[in-house]
PDB file of C-alpha atoms in Angstrom:
ATOM      1  CA  UNK A 621     -50.797 -31.005   0.684  1.00  0.00           C
ATOM      2  CA  UNK A 622     -47.477 -30.707  -1.095  1.00  0.00           C
ATOM      3  CA  UNK A 623     -47.282 -28.496  -4.143  1.00  0.00           C
ATOM      4  CA  UNK A 624     -44.795 -29.149  -6.958  1.00  0.00           C
ATOM      5  CA  UNK A 625     -42.686 -26.280  -5.569  1.00  0.00           C
ATOM      6  CA  UNK A 626     -42.627 -27.848  -2.090  1.00  0.00           C
ATOM      7  CA  UNK A 627     -41.615 -31.216  -3.541  1.00  0.00           C
ATOM      8  CA  UNK A 628     -38.866 -29.564  -5.578  1.00  0.00           C
ATOM      9  CA  UNK A 629     -37.554 -27.694  -2.542  1.00  0.00           C
ATOM     10  CA  UNK A 630     -37.480 -30.879  -0.475  1.00  0.00           C
ATOM     11  CA  UNK A 631     -35.696 -32.767  -3.242  1.00  0.00           C
ATOM     12  CA  UNK A 632     -33.147 -29.962  -3.583  1.00  0.00           C
ATOM     13  CA  UNK A 633     -32.609 -29.886   0.189  1.00  0.00           C
ATOM     14  CA  UNK A 634     -32.097 -33.662   0.239  1.00  0.00           C
ATOM     15  CA  UNK A 635     -29.552 -33.405  -2.573  1.00  0.00           C
ATOM     16  CA  UNK A 636     -27.676 -30.652  -0.727  1.00  0.00           C
ATOM     17  CA  UNK A 637     -27.679 -32.691   2.490  1.00  0.00           C
ATOM     18  CA  UNK A 638     -26.343 -35.762   0.655  1.00  0.00           C
ATOM     19  CA  UNK A 639     -23.608 -33.753  -1.001  1.00  0.00           C
ATOM     20  CA  UNK A 640     -22.742 -32.134   2.319  1.00  0.00           C
ATOM     21  CA  UNK A 641     -22.367 -35.466   4.079  1.00  0.00           C
ATOM     22  CA  UNK A 642     -20.150 -36.765   1.270  1.00  0.00           C
ATOM     23  CA  UNK A 643     -18.135 -33.537   1.304  1.00  0.00           C
ATOM     24  CA  UNK A 644     -17.661 -33.634   5.052  1.00  0.00           C
ATOM     25  CA  UNK A 645     -16.529 -37.249   4.813  1.00  0.00           C
ATOM     26  CA  UNK A 646     -13.833 -36.175   2.353  1.00  0.00           C
ATOM     27  CA  UNK A 647     -12.560 -33.640   4.890  1.00  0.00           C
ATOM     28  CA  UNK A 648     -12.377 -36.094   7.764  1.00  0.00           C
ATOM     29  CA  UNK A 649      -9.154 -34.588   9.082  1.00  0.00           C
ATOM     30  CA  UNK A 650     -11.009 -31.344   9.866  1.00  0.00           C
ATOM     31  CA  UNK A 651     -14.016 -33.144  11.293  1.00  0.00           C
ATOM     32  CA  UNK A 652     -12.123 -35.451  13.651  1.00  0.00           C
ATOM     33  CA  UNK A 653     -13.984 -35.734  16.935  1.00  0.00           C
ATOM     34  CA  UNK A 654     -17.154 -34.051  15.716  1.00  0.00           C
ATOM     35  CA  UNK A 655     -20.533 -35.717  16.312  1.00  0.00           C
ATOM     36  CA  UNK A 656     -22.040 -37.198  13.126  1.00  0.00           C
ATOM     37  CA  UNK A 657     -23.649 -34.582  10.892  1.00  0.00           C
ATOM     38  CA  UNK A 658     -27.416 -34.593  11.161  1.00  0.00           C
ATOM     39  CA  UNK A 659     -30.177 -32.287  10.012  1.00  0.00           C
ATOM     40  CA  UNK A 660     -30.741 -29.383  12.394  1.00  0.00           C
ATOM     41  CA  UNK A 661     -28.531 -27.005  14.349  1.00  0.00           C
ATOM     42  CA  UNK A 662     -26.522 -27.681  17.493  1.00  0.00           C
ATOM     43  CA  UNK A 663     -24.409 -25.387  19.647  1.00  0.00           C
ATOM     44  CA  UNK A 664     -21.638 -26.875  21.807  1.00  0.00           C
ATOM     45  CA  UNK A 665     -19.947 -25.412  24.875  1.00  0.00           C
ATOM     46  CA  UNK A 666     -16.586 -26.921  23.857  1.00  0.00           C
ATOM     47  CA  UNK A 667     -14.513 -26.950  20.680  1.00  0.00           C
ATOM     48  CA  UNK A 668     -15.060 -29.491  17.871  1.00  0.00           C
ATOM     49  CA  UNK A 669     -18.617 -30.310  18.927  1.00  0.00           C
ATOM     50  CA  UNK A 670     -17.725 -31.243  22.506  1.00  0.00           C
ATOM     51  CA  UNK A 671     -19.230 -30.265  25.849  1.00  0.00           C
ATOM     52  CA  UNK A 672     -22.824 -29.400  26.643  1.00  0.00           C
ATOM     53  CA  UNK A 673     -25.104 -29.315  23.606  1.00  0.00           C
ATOM     54  CA  UNK A 674     -27.976 -26.917  22.879  1.00  0.00           C
ATOM     55  CA  UNK A 675     -30.340 -27.960  20.105  1.00  0.00           C
ATOM     56  CA  UNK A 676     -31.542 -24.940  18.140  1.00  0.00           C
ATOM     57  CA  UNK A 677     -35.212 -24.849  17.089  1.00  0.00           C
ATOM     58  CA  UNK A 678     -34.842 -23.778  13.449  1.00  0.00           C
ATOM     59  CA  UNK A 679     -38.594 -23.044  13.233  1.00  0.00           C
ATOM     60  CA  UNK A 680     -38.300 -20.276  15.845  1.00  0.00           C
ATOM     61  CA  UNK A 681     -37.151 -17.572  13.429  1.00  0.00           C
ATOM     62  CA  UNK A 682     -36.248 -14.155  14.817  1.00  0.00           C
ATOM     63  CA  UNK A 683     -36.481 -14.901  18.551  1.00  0.00           C
ATOM     64  CA  UNK A 684     -33.401 -14.057  20.616  1.00  0.00           C
ATOM     65  CA  UNK A 685     -32.227 -16.864  22.914  1.00  0.00           C
ATOM     66  CA  UNK A 686     -29.670 -16.516  25.710  1.00  0.00           C
ATOM     67  CA  UNK A 687     -27.470 -19.562  26.299  1.00  0.00           C
ATOM     68  CA  UNK A 688     -27.000 -21.151  29.731  1.00  0.00           C
ATOM     69  CA  UNK A 689     -23.377 -21.892  28.730  1.00  0.00           C
ATOM     70  CA  UNK A 690     -21.472 -19.946  26.073  1.00  0.00           C
ATOM     71  CA  UNK A 691     -21.166 -21.712  22.726  1.00  0.00           C
ATOM     72  CA  UNK A 692     -17.685 -22.508  21.405  1.00  0.00           C
ATOM     73  CA  UNK A 693     -18.673 -24.506  18.295  1.00  0.00           C
ATOM     74  CA  UNK A 694     -21.636 -25.063  15.982  1.00  0.00           C
ATOM     75  CA  UNK A 695     -22.911 -27.743  13.654  1.00  0.00           C
ATOM     76  CA  UNK A 696     -25.780 -26.907  11.293  1.00  0.00           C
ATOM     77  CA  UNK A 697     -27.344 -28.629   8.299  1.00  0.00           C
ATOM     78  CA  UNK A 698     -30.394 -26.738   7.075  1.00  0.00           C
ATOM     79  CA  UNK A 699     -31.677 -25.909   3.633  1.00  0.00           C
ATOM     80  CA  UNK A 700     -33.132 -22.489   4.370  1.00  0.00           C
ATOM     81  CA  UNK A 701     -32.196 -21.175   7.823  1.00  0.00           C
ATOM     82  CA  UNK A 702     -29.003 -20.142   9.541  1.00  0.00           C
ATOM     83  CA  UNK A 703     -28.005 -19.069  13.031  1.00  0.00           C
ATOM     84  CA  UNK A 704     -26.627 -15.657  13.967  1.00  0.00           C
ATOM     85  CA  UNK A 705     -24.598 -15.810  17.177  1.00  0.00           C
ATOM     86  CA  UNK A 706     -23.735 -12.925  19.487  1.00  0.00           C
ATOM     87  CA  UNK A 707     -20.969 -12.519  22.060  1.00  0.00           C
ATOM     88  CA  UNK A 708     -23.306 -10.627  24.384  1.00  0.00           C
ATOM     89  CA  UNK A 709     -26.564 -11.682  26.002  1.00  0.00           C
ATOM     90  CA  UNK A 710     -29.805 -10.365  24.512  1.00  0.00           C
ATOM     91  CA  UNK A 711     -28.389 -10.760  20.986  1.00  0.00           C
ATOM     92  CA  UNK A 712     -25.925  -7.920  21.366  1.00  0.00           C
ATOM     93  CA  UNK A 713     -22.408  -7.820  19.952  1.00  0.00           C
ATOM     94  CA  UNK A 714     -20.097  -5.547  18.071  1.00  0.00           C
ATOM     95  CA  UNK A 715     -19.584  -8.254  15.423  1.00  0.00           C
ATOM     96  CA  UNK A 716     -22.246 -10.972  15.245  1.00  0.00           C
ATOM     97  CA  UNK A 717     -21.268 -14.244  13.546  1.00  0.00           C
ATOM     98  CA  UNK A 718     -23.564 -15.977  11.014  1.00  0.00           C
ATOM     99  CA  UNK A 719     -23.385 -19.712  10.339  1.00  0.00           C
ATOM    100  CA  UNK A 720     -24.822 -20.119   6.860  1.00  0.00           C
ATOM    101  CA  UNK A 721     -27.023 -23.156   6.171  1.00  0.00           C
ATOM    102  CA  UNK A 722     -24.234 -25.753   6.375  1.00  0.00           C
ATOM    103  CA  UNK A 723     -21.407 -25.455   8.879  1.00  0.00           C
ATOM    104  CA  UNK A 724     -19.336 -27.484  11.299  1.00  0.00           C
ATOM    105  CA  UNK A 725     -16.862 -25.130  12.913  1.00  0.00           C
ATOM    106  CA  UNK A 726     -15.365 -23.691  16.046  1.00  0.00           C
ATOM    107  CA  UNK A 727     -16.596 -20.185  16.740  1.00  0.00           C
ATOM    108  CA  UNK A 728     -14.183 -17.223  16.759  1.00  0.00           C
ATOM    109  CA  UNK A 729     -15.095 -16.341  20.373  1.00  0.00           C
ATOM    110  CA  UNK A 730     -17.532 -17.440  23.097  1.00  0.00           C
ATOM    111  CA  UNK A 731     -21.137 -16.753  22.092  1.00  0.00           C
ATOM    112  CA  UNK A 732     -23.759 -15.880  24.712  1.00  0.00           C
ATOM    113  CA  UNK A 733     -26.939 -15.648  22.580  1.00  0.00           C
ATOM    114  CA  UNK A 734     -28.368 -16.465  19.151  1.00  0.00           C
ATOM    115  CA  UNK A 735     -31.304 -16.101  16.787  1.00  0.00           C
ATOM    116  CA  UNK A 736     -32.447 -18.116  13.766  1.00  0.00           C
ATOM    117  CA  UNK A 737     -32.736 -16.235  10.453  1.00  0.00           C
ATOM    118  CA  UNK A 738     -34.040 -17.180   7.009  1.00  0.00           C
ATOM    119  CA  UNK A 739     -31.609 -17.330   4.096  1.00  0.00           C
TER     120      UNK A 739
END
């Protein structure tokens, strides 16, 4: 059963997603070659959303996942979760990189592992 708070959160998330899609369309020069934005999180082995894709389970919060192929880019559209990426396996790195809840970007270096976190 949905409570008024749940309905409000879903409506707010839908509004953010709509605004994000419109905003990304306005910046088409930066998004050239990227797969269409969709809800969820996706890691790509190549730049600009190319190469092998790993779909991230945004419900699996806190679990460390090692990647079969290092990630070079990320696309995420989520209302409440983000992805923290690590250059080492086992979620180890000197400087982890966090995505935020809306991102479509090339990563600063090859990432070997990740975990989902709540915002």
